[in-house]
Amino acid sequence: MDCIFCKIIAGEIPSKKIYEDDRILAFHDIEPQAPTHAVIIPKEHIESANALNSDNAEIVAYIFSKIPEIAKTLGLEKGYRVVNNCGPDAGQTVFHIHFHLMGGDVLGKMA
Ligand code: 5GP
Ligand code: ZN
């Protein structure tokens, strides 16, 4: 499959890993938009939030259950922002669902 994030999971594209278990992977974004910017992905290929349903959505709860631990690893004690871009209008560029975890500074208001 021609998916950058599936290739990262497979180790075919290198990444700076932060956290990994049998279901998810967190790594540093290659083009950070904040002093600390991680990407958290499920190992299952799901295109976007639009492809979630009652059969596969539990992975989102699992990702959020691990976010406090990942944020702590990154030293984000003062807070962080979690973002999901869904579809072209939101600027989604990689069509494997992912959550941006950003912090390390006061981030300002969302648009
Ligand atoms: P999106 O724009 O789809 O919400 O987010 C995709 C993110 O993946 C972007 O922030 C982009 O910088 C990041 N990204 C794209 N390709 C790679 C890569 O090969 N390695 C890493 N670490 N991040 C990537
Ligand atoms: Zn994928």
Short mmCIF file of N, CA and C and ligand atoms in Angstrom, two decimals:
data_model
loop_
_atom_site.label_atom_id
_atom_site.label_comp_id
_atom_site.label_asym_id
_atom_site.label_seq_id
_atom_site.Cartn_x
_atom_site.Cartn_y
_atom_site.Cartn_z
N MET A 1 0.85 -1.20 0.00
CA MET A 1 0.00 0.00 0.00
C MET A 1 0.89 1.25 0.00
N ASP A 2 0.49 2.22 -0.78
CA ASP A 2 1.30 3.42 -0.91
C ASP A 2 0.91 4.44 0.15
N CYS A 3 1.22 4.10 1.40
CA CYS A 3 0.86 4.97 2.52
C CYS A 3 2.11 5.24 3.35
N ILE A 4 2.47 6.52 3.46
CA ILE A 4 3.70 6.90 4.18
C ILE A 4 3.68 6.37 5.61
N PHE A 5 2.53 6.50 6.28
CA PHE A 5 2.50 6.09 7.69
C PHE A 5 2.54 4.57 7.84
N CYS A 6 1.94 3.83 6.90
CA CYS A 6 2.10 2.37 6.94
C CYS A 6 3.57 1.98 6.73
N LYS A 7 4.26 2.76 5.89
CA LYS A 7 5.69 2.48 5.67
C LYS A 7 6.51 2.81 6.91
N ILE A 8 6.12 3.85 7.64
CA ILE A 8 6.80 4.17 8.91
C ILE A 8 6.58 3.04 9.90
N ILE A 9 5.34 2.55 9.99
CA ILE A 9 5.03 1.42 10.90
C ILE A 9 5.88 0.21 10.53
N ALA A 10 6.02 -0.04 9.23
CA ALA A 10 6.77 -1.21 8.75
C ALA A 10 8.29 -1.02 8.87
N GLY A 11 8.73 0.20 9.21
CA GLY A 11 10.15 0.48 9.31
C GLY A 11 10.81 0.75 7.98
N GLU A 12 9.99 0.89 6.93
CA GLU A 12 10.54 1.15 5.58
C GLU A 12 10.94 2.62 5.43
N ILE A 13 10.32 3.49 6.22
CA ILE A 13 10.71 4.90 6.29
C ILE A 13 11.09 5.15 7.74
N PRO A 14 12.28 5.73 7.99
CA PRO A 14 12.70 5.94 9.37
C PRO A 14 11.88 7.04 10.05
N SER A 15 11.75 6.95 11.36
CA SER A 15 11.07 7.99 12.12
C SER A 15 11.71 8.06 13.50
N LYS A 16 11.51 9.21 14.14
CA LYS A 16 11.99 9.37 15.52
C LYS A 16 10.87 8.96 16.45
N LYS A 17 10.93 7.71 16.88
CA LYS A 17 9.84 7.14 17.67
C LYS A 17 9.82 7.67 19.10
N ILE A 18 8.61 7.89 19.58
CA ILE A 18 8.40 8.35 20.96
C ILE A 18 7.76 7.23 21.78
N TYR A 19 6.80 6.56 21.19
CA TYR A 19 6.07 5.49 21.89
C TYR A 19 5.58 4.49 20.86
N GLU A 20 5.64 3.21 21.22
CA GLU A 20 5.11 2.18 20.33
C GLU A 20 4.60 1.01 21.14
N ASP A 21 3.45 0.49 20.76
CA ASP A 21 3.00 -0.80 21.28
C ASP A 21 2.39 -1.58 20.13
N ASP A 22 1.64 -2.61 20.43
CA ASP A 22 1.14 -3.45 19.33
C ASP A 22 0.03 -2.78 18.52
N ARG A 23 -0.52 -1.67 19.03
CA ARG A 23 -1.67 -1.04 18.36
C ARG A 23 -1.40 0.34 17.79
N ILE A 24 -0.46 1.07 18.39
CA ILE A 24 -0.24 2.46 17.97
C ILE A 24 1.25 2.81 17.93
N LEU A 25 1.53 3.92 17.25
CA LEU A 25 2.90 4.43 17.16
C LEU A 25 2.85 5.96 17.27
N ALA A 26 3.76 6.51 18.05
CA ALA A 26 3.90 7.97 18.13
C ALA A 26 5.33 8.33 17.73
N PHE A 27 5.45 9.35 16.89
CA PHE A 27 6.78 9.76 16.42
C PHE A 27 6.79 11.27 16.20
N HIS A 28 7.98 11.84 16.13
CA HIS A 28 8.11 13.28 15.92
C HIS A 28 7.75 13.64 14.48
N ASP A 29 6.95 14.70 14.33
CA ASP A 29 6.60 15.18 13.00
C ASP A 29 7.85 15.70 12.29
N ILE A 30 7.95 15.41 11.00
CA ILE A 30 9.13 15.79 10.22
C ILE A 30 9.17 17.30 9.97
N GLU A 31 8.01 17.95 10.08
CA GLU A 31 7.92 19.39 9.82
C GLU A 31 7.14 20.04 10.97
N PRO A 32 7.79 20.16 12.13
CA PRO A 32 7.04 20.57 13.33
C PRO A 32 6.40 21.95 13.23
N GLN A 33 5.16 22.03 13.71
CA GLN A 33 4.41 23.29 13.71
C GLN A 33 4.35 23.89 15.11
N ALA A 34 5.08 23.31 16.03
CA ALA A 34 5.17 23.79 17.41
C ALA A 34 6.51 23.29 17.93
N PRO A 35 7.02 23.86 19.05
CA PRO A 35 8.32 23.40 19.56
C PRO A 35 8.36 21.88 19.76
N THR A 36 7.25 21.31 20.22
CA THR A 36 7.13 19.86 20.29
C THR A 36 5.93 19.46 19.45
N HIS A 37 6.13 18.56 18.51
CA HIS A 37 5.05 18.17 17.60
C HIS A 37 5.19 16.69 17.27
N ALA A 38 4.31 15.91 17.87
CA ALA A 38 4.30 14.47 17.61
C ALA A 38 3.08 14.11 16.77
N VAL A 39 3.18 12.95 16.14
CA VAL A 39 2.05 12.39 15.38
C VAL A 39 1.78 11.02 16.00
N ILE A 40 0.51 10.78 16.28
CA ILE A 40 0.13 9.49 16.87
C ILE A 40 -0.80 8.78 15.88
N ILE A 41 -0.45 7.54 15.56
CA ILE A 41 -1.22 6.80 14.55
C ILE A 41 -1.58 5.40 15.06
N PRO A 42 -2.73 4.90 14.58
CA PRO A 42 -3.01 3.48 14.81
C PRO A 42 -2.21 2.65 13.82
N LYS A 43 -1.87 1.42 14.18
CA LYS A 43 -1.17 0.55 13.22
C LYS A 43 -2.13 0.04 12.15
N GLU A 44 -3.41 0.03 12.49
CA GLU A 44 -4.42 -0.31 11.47
C GLU A 44 -4.57 0.87 10.52
N HIS A 45 -4.58 0.60 9.22
CA HIS A 45 -4.76 1.68 8.25
C HIS A 45 -6.23 2.08 8.18
N ILE A 46 -6.52 3.27 8.67
CA ILE A 46 -7.86 3.87 8.57
C ILE A 46 -7.63 5.22 7.89
N GLU A 47 -8.35 5.48 6.82
CA GLU A 47 -8.03 6.65 5.98
C GLU A 47 -8.13 7.99 6.71
N SER A 48 -9.19 8.17 7.45
CA SER A 48 -9.42 9.46 8.09
C SER A 48 -10.51 9.28 9.14
N ALA A 49 -10.81 10.36 9.86
CA ALA A 49 -11.91 10.31 10.83
C ALA A 49 -13.22 9.96 10.14
N ASN A 50 -13.30 10.27 8.87
CA ASN A 50 -14.50 9.98 8.10
C ASN A 50 -14.70 8.49 7.86
N ALA A 51 -13.66 7.71 8.06
CA ALA A 51 -13.74 6.26 7.86
C ALA A 51 -13.96 5.52 9.18
N LEU A 52 -14.19 6.28 10.26
CA LEU A 52 -14.46 5.62 11.55
C LEU A 52 -15.89 5.11 11.59
N ASN A 53 -16.07 4.01 12.29
CA ASN A 53 -17.42 3.45 12.49
C ASN A 53 -17.39 2.64 13.78
N SER A 54 -18.53 2.04 14.11
CA SER A 54 -18.63 1.34 15.40
C SER A 54 -17.70 0.13 15.48
N ASP A 55 -17.21 -0.36 14.35
CA ASP A 55 -16.30 -1.51 14.37
C ASP A 55 -14.84 -1.12 14.62
N ASN A 56 -14.46 0.10 14.22
CA ASN A 56 -13.02 0.45 14.32
C ASN A 56 -12.72 1.66 15.22
N ALA A 57 -13.76 2.32 15.75
CA ALA A 57 -13.52 3.59 16.45
C ALA A 57 -12.89 3.44 17.83
N GLU A 58 -12.87 2.24 18.37
CA GLU A 58 -12.31 2.06 19.72
C GLU A 58 -10.84 2.45 19.77
N ILE A 59 -10.16 2.34 18.64
CA ILE A 59 -8.74 2.70 18.59
C ILE A 59 -8.53 4.18 18.93
N VAL A 60 -9.53 4.99 18.64
CA VAL A 60 -9.40 6.42 18.96
C VAL A 60 -9.40 6.60 20.49
N ALA A 61 -10.27 5.89 21.17
CA ALA A 61 -10.27 5.94 22.64
C ALA A 61 -8.94 5.41 23.18
N TYR A 62 -8.43 4.37 22.54
CA TYR A 62 -7.15 3.80 22.99
C TYR A 62 -6.03 4.83 22.82
N ILE A 63 -6.01 5.51 21.68
CA ILE A 63 -4.99 6.54 21.47
C ILE A 63 -5.10 7.61 22.55
N PHE A 64 -6.31 8.06 22.82
CA PHE A 64 -6.47 9.11 23.84
C PHE A 64 -6.10 8.59 25.24
N SER A 65 -6.27 7.30 25.46
CA SER A 65 -5.88 6.75 26.77
C SER A 65 -4.37 6.77 26.95
N LYS A 66 -3.62 6.81 25.85
CA LYS A 66 -2.15 6.82 25.91
C LYS A 66 -1.57 8.23 25.80
N ILE A 67 -2.40 9.20 25.42
CA ILE A 67 -1.87 10.56 25.23
C ILE A 67 -1.25 11.15 26.50
N PRO A 68 -1.85 10.98 27.69
CA PRO A 68 -1.18 11.54 28.88
C PRO A 68 0.24 11.01 29.08
N GLU A 69 0.42 9.73 28.84
CA GLU A 69 1.76 9.12 28.98
C GLU A 69 2.72 9.66 27.93
N ILE A 70 2.24 9.78 26.69
CA ILE A 70 3.10 10.29 25.62
C ILE A 70 3.45 11.76 25.89
N ALA A 71 2.45 12.53 26.34
CA ALA A 71 2.69 13.96 26.65
C ALA A 71 3.71 14.09 27.78
N LYS A 72 3.62 13.21 28.76
CA LYS A 72 4.56 13.25 29.88
C LYS A 72 5.98 12.93 29.40
N THR A 73 6.08 11.96 28.54
CA THR A 73 7.39 11.61 27.95
C THR A 73 8.01 12.82 27.26
N LEU A 74 7.15 13.62 26.65
CA LEU A 74 7.62 14.79 25.88
C LEU A 74 7.78 16.04 26.76
N GLY A 75 7.45 15.92 28.04
CA GLY A 75 7.61 17.06 28.95
C GLY A 75 6.56 18.14 28.77
N LEU A 76 5.37 17.74 28.36
CA LEU A 76 4.31 18.73 28.09
C LEU A 76 3.42 18.94 29.31
N GLU A 77 4.05 19.10 30.49
CA GLU A 77 3.28 19.23 31.73
C GLU A 77 2.38 20.47 31.72
N LYS A 78 2.77 21.49 30.96
CA LYS A 78 2.00 22.74 30.98
C LYS A 78 0.84 22.74 29.98
N GLY A 79 0.70 21.66 29.26
CA GLY A 79 -0.44 21.55 28.36
C GLY A 79 -0.04 21.22 26.93
N TYR A 80 -1.04 20.90 26.18
CA TYR A 80 -0.81 20.52 24.78
C TYR A 80 -2.12 20.60 24.02
N ARG A 81 -2.00 20.50 22.71
CA ARG A 81 -3.17 20.51 21.82
C ARG A 81 -3.16 19.23 21.00
N VAL A 82 -4.33 18.64 20.85
CA VAL A 82 -4.48 17.45 20.01
C VAL A 82 -5.35 17.84 18.81
N VAL A 83 -4.86 17.56 17.61
CA VAL A 83 -5.56 17.98 16.39
C VAL A 83 -5.69 16.80 15.44
N ASN A 84 -6.85 16.68 14.85
CA ASN A 84 -7.04 15.74 13.74
C ASN A 84 -7.54 16.53 12.53
N ASN A 85 -6.84 16.42 11.43
CA ASN A 85 -7.31 17.01 10.17
C ASN A 85 -8.01 15.93 9.38
N CYS A 86 -9.23 16.22 8.95
CA CYS A 86 -10.02 15.24 8.20
C CYS A 86 -10.40 15.82 6.85
N GLY A 87 -9.80 15.26 5.80
CA GLY A 87 -10.18 15.65 4.44
C GLY A 87 -9.45 16.87 3.93
N PRO A 88 -9.60 17.13 2.65
CA PRO A 88 -8.85 18.21 1.98
C PRO A 88 -9.11 19.60 2.56
N ASP A 89 -10.34 19.90 2.92
CA ASP A 89 -10.62 21.25 3.44
C ASP A 89 -9.90 21.51 4.77
N ALA A 90 -9.61 20.45 5.50
CA ALA A 90 -8.90 20.60 6.78
C ALA A 90 -7.39 20.51 6.60
N GLY A 91 -6.95 20.27 5.36
CA GLY A 91 -5.52 20.19 5.08
C GLY A 91 -4.92 18.83 5.35
N GLN A 92 -5.74 17.78 5.40
CA GLN A 92 -5.16 16.45 5.59
C GLN A 92 -4.30 16.10 4.38
N THR A 93 -3.05 15.73 4.65
CA THR A 93 -2.13 15.39 3.56
C THR A 93 -1.76 13.91 3.56
N VAL A 94 -1.85 13.26 4.72
CA VAL A 94 -1.57 11.83 4.80
C VAL A 94 -2.87 11.12 5.17
N PHE A 95 -3.32 10.25 4.27
CA PHE A 95 -4.64 9.64 4.44
C PHE A 95 -4.53 8.30 5.19
N HIS A 96 -3.97 8.43 6.39
CA HIS A 96 -3.93 7.38 7.40
C HIS A 96 -4.22 8.15 8.69
N ILE A 97 -5.34 7.87 9.32
CA ILE A 97 -5.79 8.72 10.43
C ILE A 97 -4.66 8.95 11.45
N HIS A 98 -4.55 10.18 11.92
CA HIS A 98 -3.50 10.52 12.88
C HIS A 98 -3.93 11.71 13.71
N PHE A 99 -3.29 11.80 14.87
CA PHE A 99 -3.56 12.90 15.79
C PHE A 99 -2.25 13.64 16.03
N HIS A 100 -2.29 14.94 15.79
CA HIS A 100 -1.14 15.78 16.07
C HIS A 100 -1.17 16.12 17.56
N LEU A 101 -0.04 15.98 18.22
CA LEU A 101 0.10 16.34 19.63
C LEU A 101 1.15 17.44 19.68
N MET A 102 0.69 18.65 20.04
CA MET A 102 1.58 19.82 19.94
C MET A 102 1.65 20.57 21.26
N GLY A 103 2.82 21.08 21.56
CA GLY A 103 2.99 21.85 22.78
C GLY A 103 4.41 22.40 22.85
N GLY A 104 4.82 22.71 24.07
CA GLY A 104 6.16 23.24 24.27
C GLY A 104 6.20 24.75 24.30
N ASP A 105 5.05 25.38 24.13
CA ASP A 105 4.94 26.84 24.19
C ASP A 105 3.45 27.18 24.31
N VAL A 106 3.15 28.45 24.59
CA VAL A 106 1.75 28.87 24.55
C VAL A 106 1.34 28.88 23.08
N LEU A 107 0.31 28.14 22.75
CA LEU A 107 0.00 27.89 21.34
C LEU A 107 -0.92 28.93 20.71
N GLY A 108 -1.56 29.75 21.50
CA GLY A 108 -2.47 30.72 20.92
C GLY A 108 -3.81 30.08 20.59
N LYS A 109 -4.75 30.93 20.20
CA LYS A 109 -6.09 30.42 19.95
C LYS A 109 -6.16 29.65 18.64
N MET A 110 -7.07 28.71 18.58
CA MET A 110 -7.38 28.03 17.33
C MET A 110 -8.13 29.03 16.44
N ALA A 111 -8.01 28.83 15.13
CA ALA A 111 -8.75 29.69 14.20
C ALA A 111 -10.24 29.54 14.45
P1 5GP B 1 -1.87 16.16 8.01
O1 5GP B 1 -1.46 17.38 7.21
O2 5GP B 1 -2.30 15.03 7.12
O3 5GP B 1 -2.83 16.44 9.12
O4 5GP B 1 -0.56 15.71 8.77
C1 5GP B 1 0.43 14.92 8.20
C2 5GP B 1 1.69 15.20 8.98
O5 5GP B 1 2.62 14.19 8.71
C3 5GP B 1 2.34 16.54 8.62
O6 5GP B 1 2.43 17.35 9.78
C4 5GP B 1 3.69 16.14 8.06
O7 5GP B 1 4.73 17.02 8.41
C5 5GP B 1 3.90 14.76 8.64
N1 5GP B 1 4.70 13.88 7.81
C6 5GP B 1 4.53 13.65 6.48
N2 5GP B 1 5.45 12.78 6.04
C7 5GP B 1 6.21 12.44 7.12
C8 5GP B 1 7.33 11.56 7.28
O8 5GP B 1 7.81 10.91 6.36
N3 5GP B 1 7.86 11.48 8.53
C9 5GP B 1 7.34 12.19 9.59
N4 5GP B 1 7.93 12.03 10.77
N5 5GP B 1 6.28 13.02 9.46
C10 5GP B 1 5.73 13.15 8.23
ZN ZN B 2 -1.56 3.63 6.20
#
